[in-house]
mmCIF file of C-alpha atoms in Angstrom:
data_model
loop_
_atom_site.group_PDB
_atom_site.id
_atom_site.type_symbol
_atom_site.label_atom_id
_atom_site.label_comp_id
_atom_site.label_asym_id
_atom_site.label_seq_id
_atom_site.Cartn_x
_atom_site.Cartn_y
_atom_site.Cartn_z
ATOM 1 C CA UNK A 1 8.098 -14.593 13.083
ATOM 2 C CA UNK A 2 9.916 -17.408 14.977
ATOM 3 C CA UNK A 3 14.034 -17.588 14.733
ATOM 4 C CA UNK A 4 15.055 -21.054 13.755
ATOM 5 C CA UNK A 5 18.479 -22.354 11.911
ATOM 6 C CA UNK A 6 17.404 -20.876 8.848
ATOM 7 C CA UNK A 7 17.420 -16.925 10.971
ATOM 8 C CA UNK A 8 20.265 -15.622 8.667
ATOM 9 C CA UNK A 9 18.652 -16.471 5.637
ATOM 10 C CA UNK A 10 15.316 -15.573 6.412
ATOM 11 C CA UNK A 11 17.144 -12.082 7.550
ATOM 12 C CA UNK A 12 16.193 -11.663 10.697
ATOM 13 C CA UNK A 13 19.669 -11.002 11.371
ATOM 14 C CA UNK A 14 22.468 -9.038 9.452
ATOM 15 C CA UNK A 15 25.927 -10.877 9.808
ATOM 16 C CA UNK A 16 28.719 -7.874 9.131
ATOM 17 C CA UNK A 17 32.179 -9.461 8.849
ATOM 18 C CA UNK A 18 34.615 -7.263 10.397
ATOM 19 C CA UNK A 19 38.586 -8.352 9.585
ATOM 20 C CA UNK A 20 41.084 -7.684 11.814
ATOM 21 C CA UNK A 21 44.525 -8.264 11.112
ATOM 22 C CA UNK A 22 46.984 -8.537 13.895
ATOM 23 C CA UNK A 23 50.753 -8.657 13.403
ATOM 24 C CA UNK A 24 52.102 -11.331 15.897
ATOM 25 C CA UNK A 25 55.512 -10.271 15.699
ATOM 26 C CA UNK A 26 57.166 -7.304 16.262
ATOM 27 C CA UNK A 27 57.798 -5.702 12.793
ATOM 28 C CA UNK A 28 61.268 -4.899 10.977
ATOM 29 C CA UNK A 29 60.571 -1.634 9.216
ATOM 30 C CA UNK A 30 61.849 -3.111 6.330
ATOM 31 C CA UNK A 31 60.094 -6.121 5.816
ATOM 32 C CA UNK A 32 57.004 -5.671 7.473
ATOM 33 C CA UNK A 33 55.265 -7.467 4.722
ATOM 34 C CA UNK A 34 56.925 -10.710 5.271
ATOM 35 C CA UNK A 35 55.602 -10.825 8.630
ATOM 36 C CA UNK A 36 53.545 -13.653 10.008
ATOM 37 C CA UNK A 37 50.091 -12.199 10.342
ATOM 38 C CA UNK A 38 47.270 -13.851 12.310
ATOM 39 C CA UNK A 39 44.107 -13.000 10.533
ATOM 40 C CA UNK A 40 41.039 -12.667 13.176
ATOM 41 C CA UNK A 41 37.424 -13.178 11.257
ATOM 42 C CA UNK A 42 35.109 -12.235 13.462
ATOM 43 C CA UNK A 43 31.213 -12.126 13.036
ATOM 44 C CA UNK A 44 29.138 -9.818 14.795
ATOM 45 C CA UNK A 45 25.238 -10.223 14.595
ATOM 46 C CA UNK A 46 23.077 -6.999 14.659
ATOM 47 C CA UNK A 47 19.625 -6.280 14.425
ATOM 48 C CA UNK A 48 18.389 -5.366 11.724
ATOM 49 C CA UNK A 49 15.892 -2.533 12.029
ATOM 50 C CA UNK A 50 13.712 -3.025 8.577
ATOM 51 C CA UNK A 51 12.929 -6.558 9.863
ATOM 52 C CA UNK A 52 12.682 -6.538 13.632
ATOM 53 C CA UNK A 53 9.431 -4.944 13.828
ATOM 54 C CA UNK A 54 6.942 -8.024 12.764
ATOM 55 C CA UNK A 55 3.911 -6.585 10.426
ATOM 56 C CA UNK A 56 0.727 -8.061 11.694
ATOM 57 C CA UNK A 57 -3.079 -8.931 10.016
ATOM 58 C CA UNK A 58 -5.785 -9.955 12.059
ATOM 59 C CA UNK A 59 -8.782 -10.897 10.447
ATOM 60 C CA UNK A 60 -10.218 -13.397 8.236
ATOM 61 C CA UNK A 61 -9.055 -14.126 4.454
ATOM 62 C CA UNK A 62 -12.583 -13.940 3.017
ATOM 63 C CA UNK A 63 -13.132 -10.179 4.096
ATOM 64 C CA UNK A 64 -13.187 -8.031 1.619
ATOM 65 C CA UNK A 65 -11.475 -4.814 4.072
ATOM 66 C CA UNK A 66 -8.798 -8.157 4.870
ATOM 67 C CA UNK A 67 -8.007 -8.645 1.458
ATOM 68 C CA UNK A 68 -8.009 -5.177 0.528
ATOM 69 C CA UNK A 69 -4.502 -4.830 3.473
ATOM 70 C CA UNK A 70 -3.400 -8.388 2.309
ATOM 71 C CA UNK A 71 -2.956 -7.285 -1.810
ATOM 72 C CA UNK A 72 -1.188 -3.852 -0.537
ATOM 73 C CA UNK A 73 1.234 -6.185 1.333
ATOM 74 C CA UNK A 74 1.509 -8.469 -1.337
ATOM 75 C CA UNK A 75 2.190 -5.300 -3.630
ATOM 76 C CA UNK A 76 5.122 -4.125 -1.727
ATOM 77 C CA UNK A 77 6.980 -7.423 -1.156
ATOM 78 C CA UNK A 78 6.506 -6.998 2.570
ATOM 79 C CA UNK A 79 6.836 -9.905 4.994
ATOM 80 C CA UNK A 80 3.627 -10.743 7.249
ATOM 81 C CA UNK A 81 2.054 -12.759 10.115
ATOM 82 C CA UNK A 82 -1.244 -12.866 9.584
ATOM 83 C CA UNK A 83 -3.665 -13.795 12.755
ATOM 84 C CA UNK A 84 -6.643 -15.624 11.679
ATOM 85 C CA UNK A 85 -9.644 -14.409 13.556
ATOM 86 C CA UNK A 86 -12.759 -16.743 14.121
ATOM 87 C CA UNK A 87 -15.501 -14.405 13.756
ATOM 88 C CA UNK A 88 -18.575 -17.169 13.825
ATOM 89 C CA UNK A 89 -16.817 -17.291 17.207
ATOM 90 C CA UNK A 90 -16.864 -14.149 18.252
ATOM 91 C CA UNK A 91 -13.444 -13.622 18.492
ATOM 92 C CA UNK A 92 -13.563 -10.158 16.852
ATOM 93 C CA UNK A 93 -15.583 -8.954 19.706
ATOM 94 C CA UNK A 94 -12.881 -10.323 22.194
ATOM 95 C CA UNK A 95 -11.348 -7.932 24.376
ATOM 96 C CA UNK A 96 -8.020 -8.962 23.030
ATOM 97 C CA UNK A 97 -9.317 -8.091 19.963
ATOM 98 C CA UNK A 98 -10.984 -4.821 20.844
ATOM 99 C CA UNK A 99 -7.716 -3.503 22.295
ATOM 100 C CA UNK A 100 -6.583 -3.496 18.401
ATOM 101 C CA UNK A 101 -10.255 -2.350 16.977
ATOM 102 C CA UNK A 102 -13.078 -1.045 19.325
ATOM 103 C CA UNK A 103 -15.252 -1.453 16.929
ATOM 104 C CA UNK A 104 -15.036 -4.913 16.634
ATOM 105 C CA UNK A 105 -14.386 -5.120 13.344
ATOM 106 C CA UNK A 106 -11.827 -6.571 11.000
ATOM 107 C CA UNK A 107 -8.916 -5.937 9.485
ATOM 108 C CA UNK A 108 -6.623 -5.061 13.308
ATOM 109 C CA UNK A 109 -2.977 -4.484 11.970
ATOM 110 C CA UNK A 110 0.505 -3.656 13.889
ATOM 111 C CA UNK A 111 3.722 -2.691 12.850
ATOM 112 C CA UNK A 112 5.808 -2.597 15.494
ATOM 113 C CA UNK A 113 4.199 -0.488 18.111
ATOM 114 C CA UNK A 114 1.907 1.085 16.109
ATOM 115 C CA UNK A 115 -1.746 -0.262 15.889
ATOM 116 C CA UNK A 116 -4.277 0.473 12.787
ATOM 117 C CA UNK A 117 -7.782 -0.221 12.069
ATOM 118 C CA UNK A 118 -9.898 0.700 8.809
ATOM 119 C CA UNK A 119 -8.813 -1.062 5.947
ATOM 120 C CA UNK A 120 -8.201 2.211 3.500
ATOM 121 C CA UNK A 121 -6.446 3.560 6.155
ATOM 122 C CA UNK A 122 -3.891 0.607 7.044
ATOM 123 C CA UNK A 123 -2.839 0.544 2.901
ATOM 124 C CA UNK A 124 -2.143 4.213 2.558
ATOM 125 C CA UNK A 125 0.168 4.032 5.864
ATOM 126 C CA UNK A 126 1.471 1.119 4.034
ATOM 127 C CA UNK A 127 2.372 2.681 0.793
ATOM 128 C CA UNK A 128 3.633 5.998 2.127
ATOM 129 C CA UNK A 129 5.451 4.202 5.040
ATOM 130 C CA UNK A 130 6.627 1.412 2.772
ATOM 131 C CA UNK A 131 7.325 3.670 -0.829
ATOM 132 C CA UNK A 132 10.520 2.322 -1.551
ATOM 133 C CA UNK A 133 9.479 -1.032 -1.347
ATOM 134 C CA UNK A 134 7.367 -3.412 -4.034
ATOM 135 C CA UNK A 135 4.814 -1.575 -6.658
ATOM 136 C CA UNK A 136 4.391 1.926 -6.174
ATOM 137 C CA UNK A 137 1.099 2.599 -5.299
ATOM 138 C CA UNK A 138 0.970 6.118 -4.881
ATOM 139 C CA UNK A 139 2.500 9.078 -6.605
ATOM 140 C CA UNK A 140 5.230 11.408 -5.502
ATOM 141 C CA UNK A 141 3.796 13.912 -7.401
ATOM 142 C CA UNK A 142 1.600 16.304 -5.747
ATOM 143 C CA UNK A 143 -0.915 16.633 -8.163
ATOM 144 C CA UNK A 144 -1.203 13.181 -9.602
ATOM 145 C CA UNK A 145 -1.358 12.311 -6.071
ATOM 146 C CA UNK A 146 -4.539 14.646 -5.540
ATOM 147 C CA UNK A 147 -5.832 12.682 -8.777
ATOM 148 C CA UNK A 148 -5.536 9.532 -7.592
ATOM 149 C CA UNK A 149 -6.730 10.670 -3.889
ATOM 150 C CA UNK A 150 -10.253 11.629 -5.792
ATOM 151 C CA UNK A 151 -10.569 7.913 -7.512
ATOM 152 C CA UNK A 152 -9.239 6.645 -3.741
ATOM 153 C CA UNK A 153 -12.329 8.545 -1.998
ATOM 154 C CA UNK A 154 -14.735 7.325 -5.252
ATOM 155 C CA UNK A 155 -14.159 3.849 -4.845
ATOM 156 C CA UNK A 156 -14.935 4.063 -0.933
ATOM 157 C CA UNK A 157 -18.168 6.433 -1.584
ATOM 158 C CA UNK A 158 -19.344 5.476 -4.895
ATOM 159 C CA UNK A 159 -18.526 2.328 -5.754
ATOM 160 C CA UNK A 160 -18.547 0.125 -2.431
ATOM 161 C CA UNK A 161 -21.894 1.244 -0.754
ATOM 162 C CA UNK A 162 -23.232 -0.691 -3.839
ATOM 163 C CA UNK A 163 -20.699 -3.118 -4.969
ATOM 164 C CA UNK A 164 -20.091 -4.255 -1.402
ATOM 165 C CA UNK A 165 -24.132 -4.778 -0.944
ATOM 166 C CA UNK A 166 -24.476 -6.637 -3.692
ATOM 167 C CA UNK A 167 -21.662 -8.942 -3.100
ATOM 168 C CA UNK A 168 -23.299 -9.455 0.425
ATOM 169 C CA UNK A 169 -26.687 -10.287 -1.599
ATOM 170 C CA UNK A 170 -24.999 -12.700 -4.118
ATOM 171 C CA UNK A 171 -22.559 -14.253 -2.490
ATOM 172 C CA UNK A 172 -22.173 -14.184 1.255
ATOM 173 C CA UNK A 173 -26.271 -14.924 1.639
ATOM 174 C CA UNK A 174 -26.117 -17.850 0.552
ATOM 175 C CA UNK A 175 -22.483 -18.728 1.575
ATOM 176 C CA UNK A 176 -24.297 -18.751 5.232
ATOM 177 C CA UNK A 177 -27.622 -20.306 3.879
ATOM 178 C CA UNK A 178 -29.570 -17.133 3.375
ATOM 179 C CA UNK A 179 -31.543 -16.168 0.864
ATOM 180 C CA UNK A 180 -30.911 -13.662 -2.051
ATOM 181 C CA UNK A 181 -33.234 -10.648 -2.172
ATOM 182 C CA UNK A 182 -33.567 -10.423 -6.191
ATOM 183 C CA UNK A 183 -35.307 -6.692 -5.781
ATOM 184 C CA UNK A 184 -32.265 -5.262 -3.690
ATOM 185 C CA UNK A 185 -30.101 -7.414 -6.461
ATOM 186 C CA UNK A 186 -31.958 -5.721 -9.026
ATOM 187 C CA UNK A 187 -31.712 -1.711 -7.274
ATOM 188 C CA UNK A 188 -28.074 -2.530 -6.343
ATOM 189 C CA UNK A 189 -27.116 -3.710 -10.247
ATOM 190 C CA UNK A 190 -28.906 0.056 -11.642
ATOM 191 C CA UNK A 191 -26.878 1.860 -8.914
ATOM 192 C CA UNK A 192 -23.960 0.293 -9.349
ATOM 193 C CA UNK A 193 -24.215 0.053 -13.061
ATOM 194 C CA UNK A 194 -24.671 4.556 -12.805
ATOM 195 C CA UNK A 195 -20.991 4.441 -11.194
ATOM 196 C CA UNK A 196 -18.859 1.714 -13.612
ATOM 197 C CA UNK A 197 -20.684 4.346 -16.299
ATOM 198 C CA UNK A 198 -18.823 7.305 -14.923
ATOM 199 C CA UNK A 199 -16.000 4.872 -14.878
ATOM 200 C CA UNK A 200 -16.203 3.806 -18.624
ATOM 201 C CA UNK A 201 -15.732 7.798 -19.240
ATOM 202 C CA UNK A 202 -12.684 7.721 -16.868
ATOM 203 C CA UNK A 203 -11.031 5.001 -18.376
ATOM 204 C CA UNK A 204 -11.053 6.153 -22.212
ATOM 205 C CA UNK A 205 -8.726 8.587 -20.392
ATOM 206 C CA UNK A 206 -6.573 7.025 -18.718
ATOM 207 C CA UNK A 207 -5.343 2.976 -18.158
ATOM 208 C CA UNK A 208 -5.889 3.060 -14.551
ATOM 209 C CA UNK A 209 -8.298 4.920 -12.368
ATOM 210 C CA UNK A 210 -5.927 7.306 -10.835
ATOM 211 C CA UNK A 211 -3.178 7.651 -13.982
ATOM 212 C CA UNK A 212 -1.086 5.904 -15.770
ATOM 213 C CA UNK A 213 -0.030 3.377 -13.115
ATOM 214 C CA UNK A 214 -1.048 0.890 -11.146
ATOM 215 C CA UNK A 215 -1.879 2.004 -7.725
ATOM 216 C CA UNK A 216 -4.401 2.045 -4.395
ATOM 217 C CA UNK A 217 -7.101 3.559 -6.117
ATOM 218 C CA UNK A 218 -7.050 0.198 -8.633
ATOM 219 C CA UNK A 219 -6.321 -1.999 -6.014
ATOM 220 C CA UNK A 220 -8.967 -0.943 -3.145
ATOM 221 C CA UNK A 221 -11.613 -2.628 -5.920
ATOM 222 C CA UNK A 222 -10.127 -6.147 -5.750
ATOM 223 C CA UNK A 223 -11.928 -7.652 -2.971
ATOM 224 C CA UNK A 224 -15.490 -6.929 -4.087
ATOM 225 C CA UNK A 225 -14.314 -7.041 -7.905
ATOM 226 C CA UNK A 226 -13.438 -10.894 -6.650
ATOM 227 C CA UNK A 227 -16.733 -11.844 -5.190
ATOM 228 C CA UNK A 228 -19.078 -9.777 -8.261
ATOM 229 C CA UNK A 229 -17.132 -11.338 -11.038
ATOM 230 C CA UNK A 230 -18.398 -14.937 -9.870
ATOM 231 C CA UNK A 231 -22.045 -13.859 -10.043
ATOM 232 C CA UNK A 232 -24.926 -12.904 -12.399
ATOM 233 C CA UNK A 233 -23.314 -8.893 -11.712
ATOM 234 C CA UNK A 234 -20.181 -9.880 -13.389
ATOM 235 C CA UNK A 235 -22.185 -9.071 -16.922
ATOM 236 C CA UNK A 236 -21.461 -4.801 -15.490
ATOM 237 C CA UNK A 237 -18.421 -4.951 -16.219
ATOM 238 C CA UNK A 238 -18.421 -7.186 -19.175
ATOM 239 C CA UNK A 239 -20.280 -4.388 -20.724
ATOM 240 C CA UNK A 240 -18.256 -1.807 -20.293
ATOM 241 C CA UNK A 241 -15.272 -2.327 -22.510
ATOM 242 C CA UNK A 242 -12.885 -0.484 -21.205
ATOM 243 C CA UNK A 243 -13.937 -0.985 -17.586
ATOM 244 C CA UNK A 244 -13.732 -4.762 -18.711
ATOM 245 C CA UNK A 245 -10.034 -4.588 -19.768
ATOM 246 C CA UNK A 246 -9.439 -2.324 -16.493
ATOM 247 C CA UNK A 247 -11.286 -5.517 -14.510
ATOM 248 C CA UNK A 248 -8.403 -8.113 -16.659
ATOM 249 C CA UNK A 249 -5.699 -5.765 -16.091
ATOM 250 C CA UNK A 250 -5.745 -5.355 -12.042
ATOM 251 C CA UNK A 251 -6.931 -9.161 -11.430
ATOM 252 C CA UNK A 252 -4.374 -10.673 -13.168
ATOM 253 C CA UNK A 253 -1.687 -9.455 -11.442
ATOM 254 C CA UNK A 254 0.566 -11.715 -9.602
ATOM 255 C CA UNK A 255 0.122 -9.919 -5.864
ATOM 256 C CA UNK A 256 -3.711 -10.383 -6.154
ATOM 257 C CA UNK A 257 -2.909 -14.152 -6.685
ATOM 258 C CA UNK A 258 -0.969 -14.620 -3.590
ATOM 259 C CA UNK A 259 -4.232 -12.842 -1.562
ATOM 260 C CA UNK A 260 -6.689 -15.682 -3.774
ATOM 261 C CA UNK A 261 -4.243 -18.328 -2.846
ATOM 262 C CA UNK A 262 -4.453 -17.541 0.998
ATOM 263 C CA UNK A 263 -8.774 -18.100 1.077
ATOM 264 C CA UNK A 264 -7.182 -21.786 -0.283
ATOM 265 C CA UNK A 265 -4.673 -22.221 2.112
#
């Protein structure tokens, strides 16, 4: 985040007005109020520590573990650089780039000093770290919190083995001139189809998948929900009423157009 004449504004830096008055006379203790004063403003600039560390994304806008960090952001308000990475280049397998990931893979993220990889990971240190910010997307409550941790670990072990698959079959294949594979479409849509079943049940129960609120469990499902909802697969969730009006609910929101806006940018 560069300082420039707007710095103030953009609050990079807190201005605290401190007023000193100084008598320039000496004072008659009887009329000390008719006294000329000299009145000293005088501005002294301070850091401010909830903006001096810069919060970093390094990846690329059309990954779905990118976009997943992005909408948390988004969510919470938060101010970010993010650090496009050129991975038909390579640049993910950089050693600048493997200093933030050793696996080579993206999101990279850094907030301040401290340096996170895996996508899942980077939101919940973003929503804990972050709670007083934005949405709230987790719950102070211990046990809603354990509810919403179950639909958290669902979505990464049910849901996106398949979903994320199948978006790779119909829409990054031929996005890079490859073929679709209609029987792995076809194996994907009954697998995948099994777990938005158990989520039908869930969500006669409940608005969201972990309560009554918005929060990461909903919002982890973005990226892929984005990618099936333009393809033949889109007719799973269309099926499902109440996963349908689930699907409305968490794609219309305003954050997850800022993170859609960004793969246009």
């Amino acid at each position: 985040m560069a300082l420039d004449e707007n710095v103030l504004e953009k609050g990079i830096l807190n201005v605290t007005p401190s007023l000193q008055i100084v008598n320039t006379q000496a004072p008659q203790p009887s009329s000390l109020h008719s006294q000329p004063l000299k009145i000293l403003l005088s501005f002294y600039l301070l850091p401010n520590p909830a903006v001096m560390a810069v919060l970093r994304v390094h990846g690329s806008p059309i990954s779905t573990a990118v976009m997943r960090v992005v909408a948390a952001l988004y969510e919470k308000g938060l101010e970010f650089e993010f650090v496009t990475i050129d991975m038909k280049a390579g640049q993910h397998k950089s050693e600048a780039f493997l200093a933030l990931n050793p696996f080579g893979q993206v999101p990279a993220f850094e907030d301040g000093d401290l340096k996170l990889f895996e996508s899942r990971a980077i939101t919940q240190y973003i929503a804990h770290e972050y709670a007083s910010n934005g949405t709230q997307l987790i719950c102070p409550d211990s046990k809603k919190m354990a509810i919403m941790s179950v639909w958290i670990e669902v979505e990464a072990h049910q849901y996106d083995p398949h979903a994320g698959k199948l978006g790779y079959e119909l829409f990054y294949k031929p996005m890079f001139g490859q073929t679709t594979d209609p029987a792995a479409v076809e194996d994907l849509e009954a697998k995948l189809g099994k777990v938005l079943d158990v989520y039908e049940a869930r969500l006669t129960q409940s608005k969201y998948l972990g309560g009554d609120c918005f929060g990461l469990a909903d919002l982890h499902h973005l990226p892929t929900l984005h990618y099936l909802l333009g393809s033949s697969a889109k007719k799973l969730f269309d099926s499902r009423p109440h996963v349908s009006a689930w699907v409305a609910d968490i794609t219309a929101r305003p954050a997850w157009a800022k993170v859609i806006a960004m793969q246009k940018s």
